[in-house]
Coordinates of C-alpha atoms in Angstrom, one line a residue:
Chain A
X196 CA 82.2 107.7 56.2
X197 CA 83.6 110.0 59.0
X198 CA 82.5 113.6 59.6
X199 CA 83.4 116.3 61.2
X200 CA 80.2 117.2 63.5
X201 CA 79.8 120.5 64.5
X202 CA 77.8 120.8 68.2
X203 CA 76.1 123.7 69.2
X204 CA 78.7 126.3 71.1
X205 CA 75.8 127.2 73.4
X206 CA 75.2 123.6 74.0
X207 CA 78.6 123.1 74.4
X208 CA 78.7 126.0 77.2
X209 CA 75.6 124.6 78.9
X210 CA 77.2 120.8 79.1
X211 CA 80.5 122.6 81.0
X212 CA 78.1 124.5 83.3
X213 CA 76.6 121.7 84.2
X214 CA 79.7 119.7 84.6
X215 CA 81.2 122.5 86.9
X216 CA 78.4 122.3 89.1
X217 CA 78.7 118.1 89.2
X218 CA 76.2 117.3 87.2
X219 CA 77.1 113.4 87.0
X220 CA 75.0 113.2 83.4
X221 CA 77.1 115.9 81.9
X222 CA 80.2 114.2 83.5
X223 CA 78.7 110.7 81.2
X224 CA 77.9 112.9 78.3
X225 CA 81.7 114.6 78.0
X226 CA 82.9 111.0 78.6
X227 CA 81.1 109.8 75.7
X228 CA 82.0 112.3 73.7
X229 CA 85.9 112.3 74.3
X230 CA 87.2 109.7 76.1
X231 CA 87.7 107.5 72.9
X232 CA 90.0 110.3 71.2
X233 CA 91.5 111.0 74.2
X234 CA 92.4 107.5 74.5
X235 CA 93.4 106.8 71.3
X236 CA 95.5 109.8 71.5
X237 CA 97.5 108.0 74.8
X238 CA 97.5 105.0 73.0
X239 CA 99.7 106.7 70.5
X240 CA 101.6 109.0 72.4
X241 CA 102.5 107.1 75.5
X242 CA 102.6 103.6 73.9
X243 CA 100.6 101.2 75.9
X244 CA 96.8 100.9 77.2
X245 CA 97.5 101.3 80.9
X246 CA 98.8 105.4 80.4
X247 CA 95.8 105.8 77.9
X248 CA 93.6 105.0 80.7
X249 CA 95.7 107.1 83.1
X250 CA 95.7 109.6 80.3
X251 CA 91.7 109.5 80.1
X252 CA 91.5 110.4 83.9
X253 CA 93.6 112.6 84.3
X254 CA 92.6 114.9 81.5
X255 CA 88.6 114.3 83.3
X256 CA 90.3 115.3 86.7
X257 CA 91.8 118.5 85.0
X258 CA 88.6 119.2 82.7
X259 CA 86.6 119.5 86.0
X260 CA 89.3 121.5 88.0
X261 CA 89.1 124.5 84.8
X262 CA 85.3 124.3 83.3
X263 CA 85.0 127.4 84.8
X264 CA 88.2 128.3 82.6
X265 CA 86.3 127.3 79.2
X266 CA 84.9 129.8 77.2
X267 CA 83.0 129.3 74.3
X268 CA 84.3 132.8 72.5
X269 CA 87.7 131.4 72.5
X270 CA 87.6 127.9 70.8
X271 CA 85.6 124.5 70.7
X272 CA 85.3 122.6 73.5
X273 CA 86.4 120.1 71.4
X274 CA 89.9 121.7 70.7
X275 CA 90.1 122.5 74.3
X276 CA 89.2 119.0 75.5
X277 CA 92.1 117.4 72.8
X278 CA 94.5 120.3 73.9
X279 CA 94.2 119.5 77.7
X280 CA 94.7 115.6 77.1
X281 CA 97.4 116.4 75.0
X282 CA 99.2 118.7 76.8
X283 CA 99.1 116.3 79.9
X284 CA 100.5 113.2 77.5
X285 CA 103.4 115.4 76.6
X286 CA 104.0 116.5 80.2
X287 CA 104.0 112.6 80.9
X288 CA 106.5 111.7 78.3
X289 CA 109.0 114.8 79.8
X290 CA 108.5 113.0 83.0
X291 CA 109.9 109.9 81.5
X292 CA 112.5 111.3 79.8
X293 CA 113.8 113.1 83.0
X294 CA 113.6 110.4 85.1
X295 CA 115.4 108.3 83.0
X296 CA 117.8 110.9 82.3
X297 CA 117.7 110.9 86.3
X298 CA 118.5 107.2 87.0
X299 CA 121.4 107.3 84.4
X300 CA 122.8 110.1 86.1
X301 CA 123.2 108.2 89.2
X302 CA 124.0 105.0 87.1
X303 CA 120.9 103.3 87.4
X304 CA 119.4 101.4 84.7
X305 CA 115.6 102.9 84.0
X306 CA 113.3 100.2 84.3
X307 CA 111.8 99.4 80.5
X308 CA 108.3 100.3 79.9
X309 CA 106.1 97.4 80.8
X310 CA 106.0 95.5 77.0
X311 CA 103.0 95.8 75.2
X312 CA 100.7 93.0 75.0
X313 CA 100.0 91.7 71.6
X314 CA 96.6 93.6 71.7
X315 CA 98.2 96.4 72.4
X316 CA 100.5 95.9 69.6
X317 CA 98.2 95.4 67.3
X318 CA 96.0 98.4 68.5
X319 CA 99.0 100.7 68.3
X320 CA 99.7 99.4 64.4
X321 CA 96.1 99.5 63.8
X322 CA 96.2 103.7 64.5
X323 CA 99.6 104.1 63.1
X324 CA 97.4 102.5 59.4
X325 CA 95.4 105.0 60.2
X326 CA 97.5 107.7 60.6
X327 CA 99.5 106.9 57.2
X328 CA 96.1 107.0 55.7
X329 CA 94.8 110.3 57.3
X330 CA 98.1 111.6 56.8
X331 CA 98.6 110.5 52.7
X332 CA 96.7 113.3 51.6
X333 CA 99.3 115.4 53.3
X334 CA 103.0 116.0 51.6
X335 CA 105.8 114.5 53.5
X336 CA 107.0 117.7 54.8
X337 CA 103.4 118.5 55.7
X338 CA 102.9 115.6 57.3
X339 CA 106.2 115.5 59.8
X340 CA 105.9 119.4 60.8
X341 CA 101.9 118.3 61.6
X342 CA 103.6 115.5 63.4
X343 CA 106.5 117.0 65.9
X344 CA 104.1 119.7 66.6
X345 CA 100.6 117.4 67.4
X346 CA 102.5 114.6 68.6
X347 CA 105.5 115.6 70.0
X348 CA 104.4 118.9 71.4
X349 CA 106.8 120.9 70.1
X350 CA 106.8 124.7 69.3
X351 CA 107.5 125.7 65.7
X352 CA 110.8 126.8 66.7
X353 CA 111.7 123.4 67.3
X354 CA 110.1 121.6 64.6
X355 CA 112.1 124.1 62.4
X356 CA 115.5 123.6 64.3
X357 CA 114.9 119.4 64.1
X358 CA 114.1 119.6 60.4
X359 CA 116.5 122.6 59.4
X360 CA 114.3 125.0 57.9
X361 CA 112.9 128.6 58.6
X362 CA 110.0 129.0 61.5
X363 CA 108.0 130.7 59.2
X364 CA 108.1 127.5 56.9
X365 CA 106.7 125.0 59.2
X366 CA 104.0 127.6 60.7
X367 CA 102.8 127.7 56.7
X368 CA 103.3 124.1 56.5
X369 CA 101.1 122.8 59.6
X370 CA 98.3 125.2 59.3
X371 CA 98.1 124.0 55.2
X372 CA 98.2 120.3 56.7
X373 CA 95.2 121.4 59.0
X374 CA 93.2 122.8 56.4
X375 CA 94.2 120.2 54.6
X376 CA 92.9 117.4 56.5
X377 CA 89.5 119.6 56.9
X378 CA 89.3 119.7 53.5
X379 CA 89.6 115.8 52.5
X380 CA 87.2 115.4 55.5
X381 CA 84.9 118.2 54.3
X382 CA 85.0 116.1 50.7
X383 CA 83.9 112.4 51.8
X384 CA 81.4 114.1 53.8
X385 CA 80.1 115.9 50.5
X386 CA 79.9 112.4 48.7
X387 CA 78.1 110.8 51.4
X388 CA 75.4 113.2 50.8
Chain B
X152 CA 99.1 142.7 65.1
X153 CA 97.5 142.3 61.2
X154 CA 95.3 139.7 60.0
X155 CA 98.4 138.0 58.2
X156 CA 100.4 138.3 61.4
X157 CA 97.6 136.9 63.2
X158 CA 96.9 133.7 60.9
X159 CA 100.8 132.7 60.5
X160 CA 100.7 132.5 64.1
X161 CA 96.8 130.2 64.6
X162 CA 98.2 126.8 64.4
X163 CA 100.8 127.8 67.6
X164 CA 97.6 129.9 69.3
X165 CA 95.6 126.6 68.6
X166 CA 98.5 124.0 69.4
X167 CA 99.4 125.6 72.6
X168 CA 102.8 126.4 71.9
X169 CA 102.4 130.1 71.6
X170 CA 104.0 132.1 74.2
X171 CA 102.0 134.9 76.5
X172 CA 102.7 138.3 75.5
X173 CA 101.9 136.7 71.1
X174 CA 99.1 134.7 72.6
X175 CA 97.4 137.6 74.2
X176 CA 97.8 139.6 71.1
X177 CA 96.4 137.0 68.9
X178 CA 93.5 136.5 71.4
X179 CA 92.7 140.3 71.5
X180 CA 92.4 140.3 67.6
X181 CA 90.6 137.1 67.7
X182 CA 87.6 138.7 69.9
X183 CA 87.4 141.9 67.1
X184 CA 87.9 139.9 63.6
X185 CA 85.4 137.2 62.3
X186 CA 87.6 136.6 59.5
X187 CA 90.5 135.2 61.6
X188 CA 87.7 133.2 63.9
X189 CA 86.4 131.8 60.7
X190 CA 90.4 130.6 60.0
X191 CA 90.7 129.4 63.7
X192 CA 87.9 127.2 63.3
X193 CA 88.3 125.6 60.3
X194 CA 92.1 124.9 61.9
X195 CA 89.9 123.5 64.8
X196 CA 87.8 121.4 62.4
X197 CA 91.4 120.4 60.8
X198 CA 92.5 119.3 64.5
X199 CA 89.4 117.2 65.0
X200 CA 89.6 115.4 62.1
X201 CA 92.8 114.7 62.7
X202 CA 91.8 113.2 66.1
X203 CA 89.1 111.4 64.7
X204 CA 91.2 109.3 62.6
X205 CA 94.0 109.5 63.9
X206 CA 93.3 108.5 67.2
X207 CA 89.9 107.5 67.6
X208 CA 89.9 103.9 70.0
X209 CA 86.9 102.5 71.7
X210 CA 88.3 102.1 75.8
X211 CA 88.0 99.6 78.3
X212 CA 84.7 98.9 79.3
X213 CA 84.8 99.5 82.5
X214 CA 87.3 103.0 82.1
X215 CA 83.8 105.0 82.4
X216 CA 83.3 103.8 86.0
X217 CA 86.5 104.7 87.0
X218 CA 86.7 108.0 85.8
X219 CA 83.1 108.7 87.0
X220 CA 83.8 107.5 90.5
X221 CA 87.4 109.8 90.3
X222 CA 85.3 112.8 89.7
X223 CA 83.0 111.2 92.9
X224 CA 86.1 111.5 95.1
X225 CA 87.1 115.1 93.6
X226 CA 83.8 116.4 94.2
X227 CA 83.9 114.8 97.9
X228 CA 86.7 116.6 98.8
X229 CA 85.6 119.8 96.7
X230 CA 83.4 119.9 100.3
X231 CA 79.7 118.8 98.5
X232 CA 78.3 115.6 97.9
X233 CA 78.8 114.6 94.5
X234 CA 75.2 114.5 91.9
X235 CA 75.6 111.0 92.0
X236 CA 75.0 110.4 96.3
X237 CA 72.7 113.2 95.8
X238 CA 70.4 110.7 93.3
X239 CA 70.1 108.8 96.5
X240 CA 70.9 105.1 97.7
X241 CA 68.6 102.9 96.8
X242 CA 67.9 100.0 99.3
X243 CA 66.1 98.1 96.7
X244 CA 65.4 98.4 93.0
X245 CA 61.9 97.8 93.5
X246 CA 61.2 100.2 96.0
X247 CA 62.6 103.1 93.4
X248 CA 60.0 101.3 90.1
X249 CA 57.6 102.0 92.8
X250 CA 58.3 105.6 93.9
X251 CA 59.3 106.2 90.1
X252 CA 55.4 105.1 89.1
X253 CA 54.0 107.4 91.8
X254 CA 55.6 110.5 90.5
X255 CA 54.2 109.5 87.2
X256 CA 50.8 108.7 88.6
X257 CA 50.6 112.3 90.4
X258 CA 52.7 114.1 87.8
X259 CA 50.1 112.6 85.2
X260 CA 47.3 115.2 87.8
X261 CA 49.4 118.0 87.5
X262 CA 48.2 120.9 85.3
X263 CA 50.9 124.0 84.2
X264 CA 49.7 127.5 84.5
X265 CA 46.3 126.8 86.5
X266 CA 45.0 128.4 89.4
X267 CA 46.7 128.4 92.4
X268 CA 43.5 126.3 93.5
X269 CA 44.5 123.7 91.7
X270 CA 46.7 121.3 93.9
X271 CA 49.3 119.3 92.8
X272 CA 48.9 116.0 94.7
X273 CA 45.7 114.2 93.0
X274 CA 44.4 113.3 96.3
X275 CA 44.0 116.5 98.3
X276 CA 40.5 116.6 97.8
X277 CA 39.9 113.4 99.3
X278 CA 41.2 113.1 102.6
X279 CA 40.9 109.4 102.7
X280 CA 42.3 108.9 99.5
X281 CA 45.4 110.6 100.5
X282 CA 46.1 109.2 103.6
X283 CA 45.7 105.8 101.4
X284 CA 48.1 106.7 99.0
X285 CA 50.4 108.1 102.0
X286 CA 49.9 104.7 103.6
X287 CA 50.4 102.7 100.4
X288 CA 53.8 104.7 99.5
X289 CA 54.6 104.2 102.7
X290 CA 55.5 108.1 103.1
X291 CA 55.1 111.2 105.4
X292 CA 53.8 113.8 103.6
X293 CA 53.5 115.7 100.6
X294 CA 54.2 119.3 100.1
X295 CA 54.0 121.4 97.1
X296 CA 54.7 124.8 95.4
X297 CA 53.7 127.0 92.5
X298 CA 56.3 128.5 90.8
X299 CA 56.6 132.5 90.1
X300 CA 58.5 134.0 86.7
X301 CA 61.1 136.4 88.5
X302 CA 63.2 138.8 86.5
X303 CA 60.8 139.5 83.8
X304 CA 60.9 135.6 82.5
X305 CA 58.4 133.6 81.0
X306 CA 59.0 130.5 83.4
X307 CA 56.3 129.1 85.4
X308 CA 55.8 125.6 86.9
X309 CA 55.0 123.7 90.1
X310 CA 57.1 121.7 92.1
X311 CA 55.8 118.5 94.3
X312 CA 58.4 117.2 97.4
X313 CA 57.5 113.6 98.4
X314 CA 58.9 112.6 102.0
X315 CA 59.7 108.9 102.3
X316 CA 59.8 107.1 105.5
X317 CA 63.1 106.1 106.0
X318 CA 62.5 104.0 108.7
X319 CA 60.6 101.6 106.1
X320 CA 63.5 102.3 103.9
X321 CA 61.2 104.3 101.2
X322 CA 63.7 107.4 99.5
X323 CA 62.5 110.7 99.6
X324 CA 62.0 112.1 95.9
X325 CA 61.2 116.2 94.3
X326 CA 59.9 116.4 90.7
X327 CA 59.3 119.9 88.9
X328 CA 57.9 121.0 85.9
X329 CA 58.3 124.3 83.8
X330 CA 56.2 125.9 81.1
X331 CA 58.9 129.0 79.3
X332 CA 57.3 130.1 75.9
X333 CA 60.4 131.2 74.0
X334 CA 63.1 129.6 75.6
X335 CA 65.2 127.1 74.6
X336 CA 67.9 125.2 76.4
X337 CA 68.9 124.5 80.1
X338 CA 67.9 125.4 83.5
X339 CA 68.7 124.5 86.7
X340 CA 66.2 123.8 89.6
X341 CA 67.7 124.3 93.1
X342 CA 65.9 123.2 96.4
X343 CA 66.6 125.9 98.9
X344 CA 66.6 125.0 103.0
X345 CA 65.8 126.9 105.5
X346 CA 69.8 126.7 106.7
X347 CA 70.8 127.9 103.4
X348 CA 71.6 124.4 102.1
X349 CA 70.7 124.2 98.2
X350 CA 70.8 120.5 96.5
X351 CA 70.2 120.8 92.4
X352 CA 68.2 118.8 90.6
X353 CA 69.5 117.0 87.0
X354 CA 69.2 119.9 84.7
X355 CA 65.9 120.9 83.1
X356 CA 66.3 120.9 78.9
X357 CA 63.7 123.3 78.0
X358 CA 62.6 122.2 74.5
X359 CA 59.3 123.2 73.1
X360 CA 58.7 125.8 76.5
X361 CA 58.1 122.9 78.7
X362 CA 60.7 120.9 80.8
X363 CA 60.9 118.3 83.9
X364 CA 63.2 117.4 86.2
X365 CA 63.5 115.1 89.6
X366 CA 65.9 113.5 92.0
X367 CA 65.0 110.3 94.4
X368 CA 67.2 110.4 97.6
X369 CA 68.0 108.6 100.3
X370 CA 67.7 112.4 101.9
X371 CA 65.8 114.1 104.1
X372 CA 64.0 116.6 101.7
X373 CA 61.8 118.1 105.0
X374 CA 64.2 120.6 105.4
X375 CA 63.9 122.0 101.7
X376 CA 61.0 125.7 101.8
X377 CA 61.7 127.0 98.5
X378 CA 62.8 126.2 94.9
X379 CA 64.2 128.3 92.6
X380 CA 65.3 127.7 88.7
X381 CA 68.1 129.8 87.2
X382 CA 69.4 130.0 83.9
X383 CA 73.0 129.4 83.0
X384 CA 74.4 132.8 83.2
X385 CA 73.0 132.5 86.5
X386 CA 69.7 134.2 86.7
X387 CA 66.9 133.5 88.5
X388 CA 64.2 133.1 85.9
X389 CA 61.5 131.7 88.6
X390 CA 61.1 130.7 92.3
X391 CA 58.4 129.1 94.9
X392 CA 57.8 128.9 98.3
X393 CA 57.4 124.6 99.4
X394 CA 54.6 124.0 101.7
X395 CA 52.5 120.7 103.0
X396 CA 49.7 119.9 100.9

């Protein structure tokens, strides 16, 4: 049954040190730790296996380039490793969208993204099954405010302009939906015990 | 900014969506309140669950690699060799088993906090026996050091520099190992030259006061007079001056 595992924030500072100063094992131990979430998060976001893995590297590349940024006092290195790979998926899909919007304005056709292979398909639908699962406990409105904002990276000012209702709705609605989800997790774990 | 302010605004702080001036503000009450770090991290533990199942996949096989030899080329160009040259280039698997099992022989001879009498290469008492064991490893020389606690730290260990002939194609290989009652966690050990050149060693995990760590390299390690382990925060918690044995 999943859990939430808390690590150890001095640990967690130690593992960045040494992965500022190259340590190649702390490099293999953030991998291990990450690099299926953050690929899994690609998978969803940018739609096909190929940008996952670009995804993956890119968010190492960038992880390296700020450890000395990461500070324990401010946040998990979990949430700061997720935030970085998800912020850098989003800054892809702008990239899309404005060259598209790009080759249109010059008449050009954009090229389609490459078609998924039937793996990838049924990788993709597998996650999206287990999105609707995670995401049942949630209320539909819960669930689509968590969703623009997590997914589509966008503020709560346009979450709340897309779905018509006040800002200070859909801030009360994703941080319930967070707590949420901690909760339902924080319950099977209970009653694996 | 109030703890209500503060908590209607956590899931932007956490998402990244909030802007500078808020952020700041949110940050700044963040370091003072426990209550509102207790709300931020359950949101966290909210986020990774969500990433868990949401979008948990096992990658490609060999996407490790790739990544691992991306952060190769970044630390290249960063202007130091990357850990993973520094763990030297083997010529053959068989010459590292072997170099491997003489750190464990001679490691298994060292003792932690004896006398300075007390060498760290088995065979110093026996001329013969070392030149043997030189001959048979097909090596240079030996040199060794004791370490010193510096800065009022419990640390103390010894350090033993093994110089391969690389004209026979043997690697060159350092081990070190630390006592530290009371301590808990990681250290670095750093080989200092006498140009100023420093190469680390894989980081020591001190658990139970006692820790090892040791690099085999394709290197030249001759060059390498002192050692000295520091602490995270970047203290020097012990150091030791290299010399022949």
């Amino acid at each position: 049954m999943l859990r939430v595992k808390i690590e150890d924030p001095g640990s967690d500072a130690a593992l960045m040190v040494a992965f500022a100063a190259r340590e190649e094992r702390a490099a293999g131990t953030l991998f291990e730790r990450f690099a299926s979430r953050i690929y899994g998060l690609g998978v969803v976001m940018l739609g096909n296996h190929q940008a996952a893995q670009d995804l993956v590297q890119d968010t190492f590349v960038k992880l390296w380039r700020t450890a000395e940024r990461y500070d324990p006092q401010r946040g998990r290195l979990e949430t700061w490793v997720l935030l970085t790979a998800r912020s850098l998926a989003i800054d892809s899909l702008r990239r899309r969208v404005l060259e598209s919007r790009s080759l249109q304005a010059v008449g050009i056709q954009p090229e389609d993204d490459p078609a998924p292979l039937p793996d990838e398909r049924a990788a993709a639908a597998d996650l999206s099954a287990r999105a609707r699962r995670a995401m049942a406990c949630l209320s539909p409105e819960q669930r689509s405010a968590l969703e623009l904002a997590y997914f589509g990276g966008r503020t709560t000012a346009e979450v709340a302009a897309l779905e018509g209702i006040p800002q200070g709705t859909v801030k009360t609605r994703i941080r319930a939906a967070l707590l949420r989800l901690r909760d339902e997790m924080a319950k099977d774990a209970d009653h694996d015990v | 900014m109030t703890c209500d302010e503060v908590r209607e605004l956590l899931p932007e702080h956490l998402l990244g969506t909030l802007e500078g001036p808020e952020d700041l503000e949110v940050r700044r009450h963040l370091r003072g309140c426990s209550a509102c770090r207790e709300e931020r991290m359950k949101l966290e533990e909210g986020v990774a669950a969500l990433s868990l199942v949401v979008h948990d996949q096992e990658p490609p096989a060999d996407l490790r690699d790739r990544v691992l030899r991306t952060l190769d080329e970044e630390w290249e160009d960063a202007g130091r060799p990357p850990a993973s040259k520094q763990r030297g280039r083997d010529r053959s698997p068989w010459r590292a088993v072997a170099a491997a099992a003489a750190i464990v022989l001679i490691a298994g001879s060292v003792a932690f906090g004896t006398t300075q009498a007390h060498r760290a290469s088995v065979a110093t008492a026996d001329a013969a026996s070392y030149t043997n064991l030189l001959r048979a490893l097909g090596g240079k020389e030996f040199s060794v050091g004791q370490l010193h606690a510096a800065g009022g730290s419990s640390f103390v260990g010894q350090v033993l520099v093994y110089e391969g002939d690389a004209s026979k194609g043997w690697n060159s290989w350092a081990t070190v190992f630390v006592k530290a009652p009371g301590y808990m966690g990681d250290a670095t050990a750093t080989l200092i030259g006498t140009d100023g050149e420093a190469l680390a060693l894989p980081s020591l995990r001190v658990s139970g006061g006692e820790a090892h760590s040791w690099i085999v390299t394709g290197d030249d390690l001759s060059g390498y007079d002192r050692l000295t382990i520091t602490t995270p925060d970047g203290n020097v918690v012990a150091t030791g001056a290299i010399h022949p044995a």
